[in-house]
Short mmCIF file of C-alpha atoms in Angstrom, two decimals:
data_model
loop_
_atom_site.label_atom_id
_atom_site.label_comp_id
_atom_site.label_asym_id
_atom_site.label_seq_id
_atom_site.Cartn_x
_atom_site.Cartn_y
_atom_site.Cartn_z
CA UNK A 1 50.18 -52.76 35.33
CA UNK A 2 47.98 -54.93 37.54
CA UNK A 3 50.96 -57.10 38.50
CA UNK A 4 50.33 -58.99 41.75
CA UNK A 5 53.83 -58.22 42.98
CA UNK A 6 54.31 -54.51 42.30
CA UNK A 7 57.19 -52.50 43.73
CA UNK A 8 54.82 -51.14 46.39
CA UNK A 9 53.98 -54.73 47.43
CA UNK A 10 57.65 -55.53 47.99
CA UNK A 11 58.32 -52.20 49.71
CA UNK A 12 55.37 -52.77 52.07
CA UNK A 13 56.41 -56.36 52.67
CA UNK A 14 59.97 -55.31 53.52
CA UNK A 15 58.73 -52.52 55.81
CA UNK A 16 56.28 -54.90 57.54
CA UNK A 17 59.02 -57.51 57.95
CA UNK A 18 61.32 -54.91 59.48
CA UNK A 19 58.55 -53.75 61.88
CA UNK A 20 57.77 -57.34 62.84
CA UNK A 21 61.45 -58.08 63.41
CA UNK A 22 61.75 -55.01 65.65
CA UNK A 23 58.70 -56.07 67.67
CA UNK A 24 60.07 -59.60 68.09
CA UNK A 25 63.47 -58.24 69.20
CA UNK A 26 61.83 -55.94 71.78
CA UNK A 27 59.68 -58.80 73.13
CA UNK A 28 62.81 -60.96 73.38
CA UNK A 29 64.67 -58.29 75.34
CA UNK A 30 61.76 -57.78 77.72
CA UNK A 31 61.59 -61.53 78.38
CA UNK A 32 58.05 -61.85 76.99
CA UNK A 33 58.82 -64.89 74.84
CA UNK A 34 58.82 -68.45 76.13
CA UNK A 35 61.11 -71.20 74.80
CA UNK A 36 58.85 -72.01 71.82
CA UNK A 37 58.31 -68.32 71.17
CA UNK A 38 62.07 -67.77 71.04
CA UNK A 39 62.51 -70.62 68.53
CA UNK A 40 59.72 -69.19 66.38
CA UNK A 41 61.21 -65.71 66.65
CA UNK A 42 64.62 -66.98 65.50
CA UNK A 43 63.02 -68.70 62.50
CA UNK A 44 61.06 -65.55 61.65
CA UNK A 45 64.10 -63.30 61.91
CA UNK A 46 66.14 -65.67 59.75
CA UNK A 47 63.41 -65.82 57.07
CA UNK A 48 63.05 -62.03 57.13
CA UNK A 49 66.78 -61.48 56.60
CA UNK A 50 66.88 -64.05 53.77
CA UNK A 51 63.77 -62.53 52.15
CA UNK A 52 65.18 -59.00 52.31
CA UNK A 53 68.55 -60.15 50.93
CA UNK A 54 66.86 -61.94 48.02
CA UNK A 55 64.84 -58.83 47.18
CA UNK A 56 67.89 -56.59 47.22
CA UNK A 57 69.79 -58.78 44.73
CA UNK A 58 67.55 -57.85 41.78
CA UNK A 59 68.46 -54.38 40.55
CA UNK A 60 66.54 -53.87 37.31
CA UNK A 61 65.54 -55.44 34.01
CA UNK A 62 68.42 -55.06 31.57
CA UNK A 63 66.86 -56.62 28.47
CA UNK A 64 63.82 -58.28 26.96
CA UNK A 65 64.21 -60.92 24.25
CA UNK A 66 61.62 -61.05 21.48
CA UNK A 67 61.16 -63.54 18.64
CA UNK A 68 61.02 -62.39 15.05
CA UNK A 69 60.57 -64.04 11.68
CA UNK A 70 61.67 -60.90 9.82
CA UNK A 71 64.79 -59.46 11.41
CA UNK A 72 65.06 -56.56 8.97
CA UNK A 73 61.49 -55.37 9.71
CA UNK A 74 62.02 -55.68 13.47
CA UNK A 75 65.34 -53.81 13.34
CA UNK A 76 63.78 -51.01 11.29
CA UNK A 77 60.89 -50.69 13.77
CA UNK A 78 63.12 -50.43 16.85
CA UNK A 79 65.44 -48.02 15.04
CA UNK A 80 62.42 -45.80 14.35
CA UNK A 81 61.69 -45.86 18.10
CA UNK A 82 65.14 -44.32 18.59
CA UNK A 83 67.13 -47.41 19.55
CA UNK A 84 70.53 -48.20 18.07
CA UNK A 85 71.96 -51.52 16.93
CA UNK A 86 74.77 -52.56 19.29
CA UNK A 87 75.08 -56.15 18.05
CA UNK A 88 73.95 -57.97 14.91
CA UNK A 89 71.73 -56.16 12.46
CA UNK A 90 69.07 -56.68 9.77
CA UNK A 91 70.83 -59.74 8.29
CA UNK A 92 71.77 -61.41 11.60
CA UNK A 93 70.01 -64.23 13.47
CA UNK A 94 70.39 -62.32 16.75
CA UNK A 95 70.39 -58.55 17.23
CA UNK A 96 70.62 -56.26 20.23
CA UNK A 97 68.90 -52.89 20.03
CA UNK A 98 69.91 -50.54 22.83
CA UNK A 99 69.11 -47.16 24.33
CA UNK A 100 69.83 -44.28 21.97
CA UNK A 101 73.15 -43.48 23.65
CA UNK A 102 74.33 -47.04 22.96
CA UNK A 103 74.83 -47.53 26.69
CA UNK A 104 73.80 -50.35 28.98
CA UNK A 105 70.56 -48.91 30.42
CA UNK A 106 68.29 -51.32 28.51
CA UNK A 107 68.27 -53.63 25.51
CA UNK A 108 65.77 -55.31 23.23
CA UNK A 109 67.26 -58.57 21.98
CA UNK A 110 65.71 -59.87 18.78
CA UNK A 111 66.18 -63.49 17.77
CA UNK A 112 65.23 -65.16 14.51
CA UNK A 113 62.76 -67.98 15.21
CA UNK A 114 61.57 -70.77 12.93
CA UNK A 115 58.83 -71.78 15.37
CA UNK A 116 57.30 -68.38 16.22
CA UNK A 117 54.06 -67.70 14.38
CA UNK A 118 53.26 -63.98 14.35
CA UNK A 119 49.58 -63.01 14.42
CA UNK A 120 47.85 -61.16 11.60
CA UNK A 121 49.28 -57.69 11.05
CA UNK A 122 48.08 -55.18 13.64
CA UNK A 123 47.10 -57.88 16.13
CA UNK A 124 48.60 -58.43 19.60
CA UNK A 125 50.26 -61.83 20.02
CA UNK A 126 48.83 -62.20 23.54
CA UNK A 127 52.00 -63.13 25.41
CA UNK A 128 52.33 -59.97 27.52
CA UNK A 129 54.01 -56.59 27.05
CA UNK A 130 57.21 -54.72 27.79
CA UNK A 131 56.90 -51.30 29.43
CA UNK A 132 59.41 -48.51 28.87
CA UNK A 133 59.46 -45.22 30.73
CA UNK A 134 60.04 -42.06 28.69
CA UNK A 135 60.50 -38.45 29.83
CA UNK A 136 57.46 -37.10 27.98
CA UNK A 137 54.83 -39.52 26.67
CA UNK A 138 53.12 -37.01 24.38
CA UNK A 139 56.28 -35.75 22.69
CA UNK A 140 57.54 -39.32 22.23
CA UNK A 141 54.17 -40.28 20.71
CA UNK A 142 54.37 -37.31 18.32
CA UNK A 143 57.95 -38.11 17.34
CA UNK A 144 57.21 -41.73 16.38
CA UNK A 145 53.91 -40.96 14.63
CA UNK A 146 55.71 -38.25 12.65
CA UNK A 147 58.09 -41.02 11.52
CA UNK A 148 55.19 -43.16 10.30
CA UNK A 149 54.56 -45.55 13.19
CA UNK A 150 50.97 -46.22 14.27
CA UNK A 151 50.31 -46.76 18.01
CA UNK A 152 47.16 -48.58 19.09
CA UNK A 153 45.70 -45.39 20.63
CA UNK A 154 46.68 -41.86 21.63
CA UNK A 155 48.29 -41.26 25.06
CA UNK A 156 45.90 -41.46 28.00
CA UNK A 157 46.02 -41.11 31.78
CA UNK A 158 45.59 -44.47 33.50
CA UNK A 159 43.88 -45.03 36.85
CA UNK A 160 47.08 -46.68 38.16
CA UNK A 161 48.93 -43.36 37.91
CA UNK A 162 50.73 -43.33 34.57
CA UNK A 163 50.27 -41.56 31.25
CA UNK A 164 50.86 -44.14 28.52
CA UNK A 165 50.26 -45.45 25.03
CA UNK A 166 50.84 -48.83 23.40
CA UNK A 167 52.18 -49.93 20.05
CA UNK A 168 52.70 -53.29 18.36
CA UNK A 169 56.00 -54.22 16.76
CA UNK A 170 55.97 -56.08 13.40
CA UNK A 171 55.74 -59.44 15.22
CA UNK A 172 52.75 -58.47 17.40
CA UNK A 173 54.79 -57.84 20.57
CA UNK A 174 53.07 -55.07 22.51
CA UNK A 175 55.16 -52.22 23.91
CA UNK A 176 53.94 -49.61 26.38
CA UNK A 177 55.59 -46.20 26.69
CA UNK A 178 54.71 -44.50 29.95
CA UNK A 179 55.57 -41.92 32.58
CA UNK A 180 54.27 -41.57 36.17
CA UNK A 181 51.61 -38.89 36.63
CA UNK A 182 52.46 -38.05 40.23
CA UNK A 183 55.59 -37.78 42.30
CA UNK A 184 55.81 -39.90 45.42
CA UNK A 185 56.13 -38.27 48.81
CA UNK A 186 58.31 -39.73 51.55
CA UNK A 187 55.15 -41.11 53.15
CA UNK A 188 54.48 -43.49 50.26
CA UNK A 189 51.44 -41.64 48.88
CA UNK A 190 51.26 -40.00 45.50
CA UNK A 191 49.84 -36.53 44.94
CA UNK A 192 46.37 -38.02 44.51
CA UNK A 193 46.54 -39.79 47.87
CA UNK A 194 46.96 -43.30 46.44
CA UNK A 195 49.43 -45.70 48.01
CA UNK A 196 52.40 -46.31 45.76
#
């Protein structure tokens, strides 16, 4: 959650670029830019447009791909989380587990790997984590613990504005299940006054 390039970073960068572009355009119209200033302004405007276009091309993360050495155990784990198998299965070398409606909102792709070395049971593999938003963190936690899964800790409120808990899959991949604590106002501040 301490990602250097959060959504708020890109939103602020885009807003700042738009403000800067507007200021440059106004200065141009008022004749306040010399020849070199006009060349610099054109370069800035071009870079701003290209930057904004590049940002708008990425829509969302559709899938994460995770290595496994025991496909059947991994499939069973993700099924217990409420995902459904939309490709492959416990005996396949590659399996896609999808949202419970079987739709295209997100996927966890599992691939059999001869080179992956999972850590000792109950230990994080250290590569990173995948974060999934759920409607109600506490009820989701209760539902999976009632089915026998063991998260790393109970749900907690984080200082970055989410309620969350984490769990390890059978291969040591860490998953976070979270939900925002505050709604964002149109001014870009959450209910606690933090910039979002």
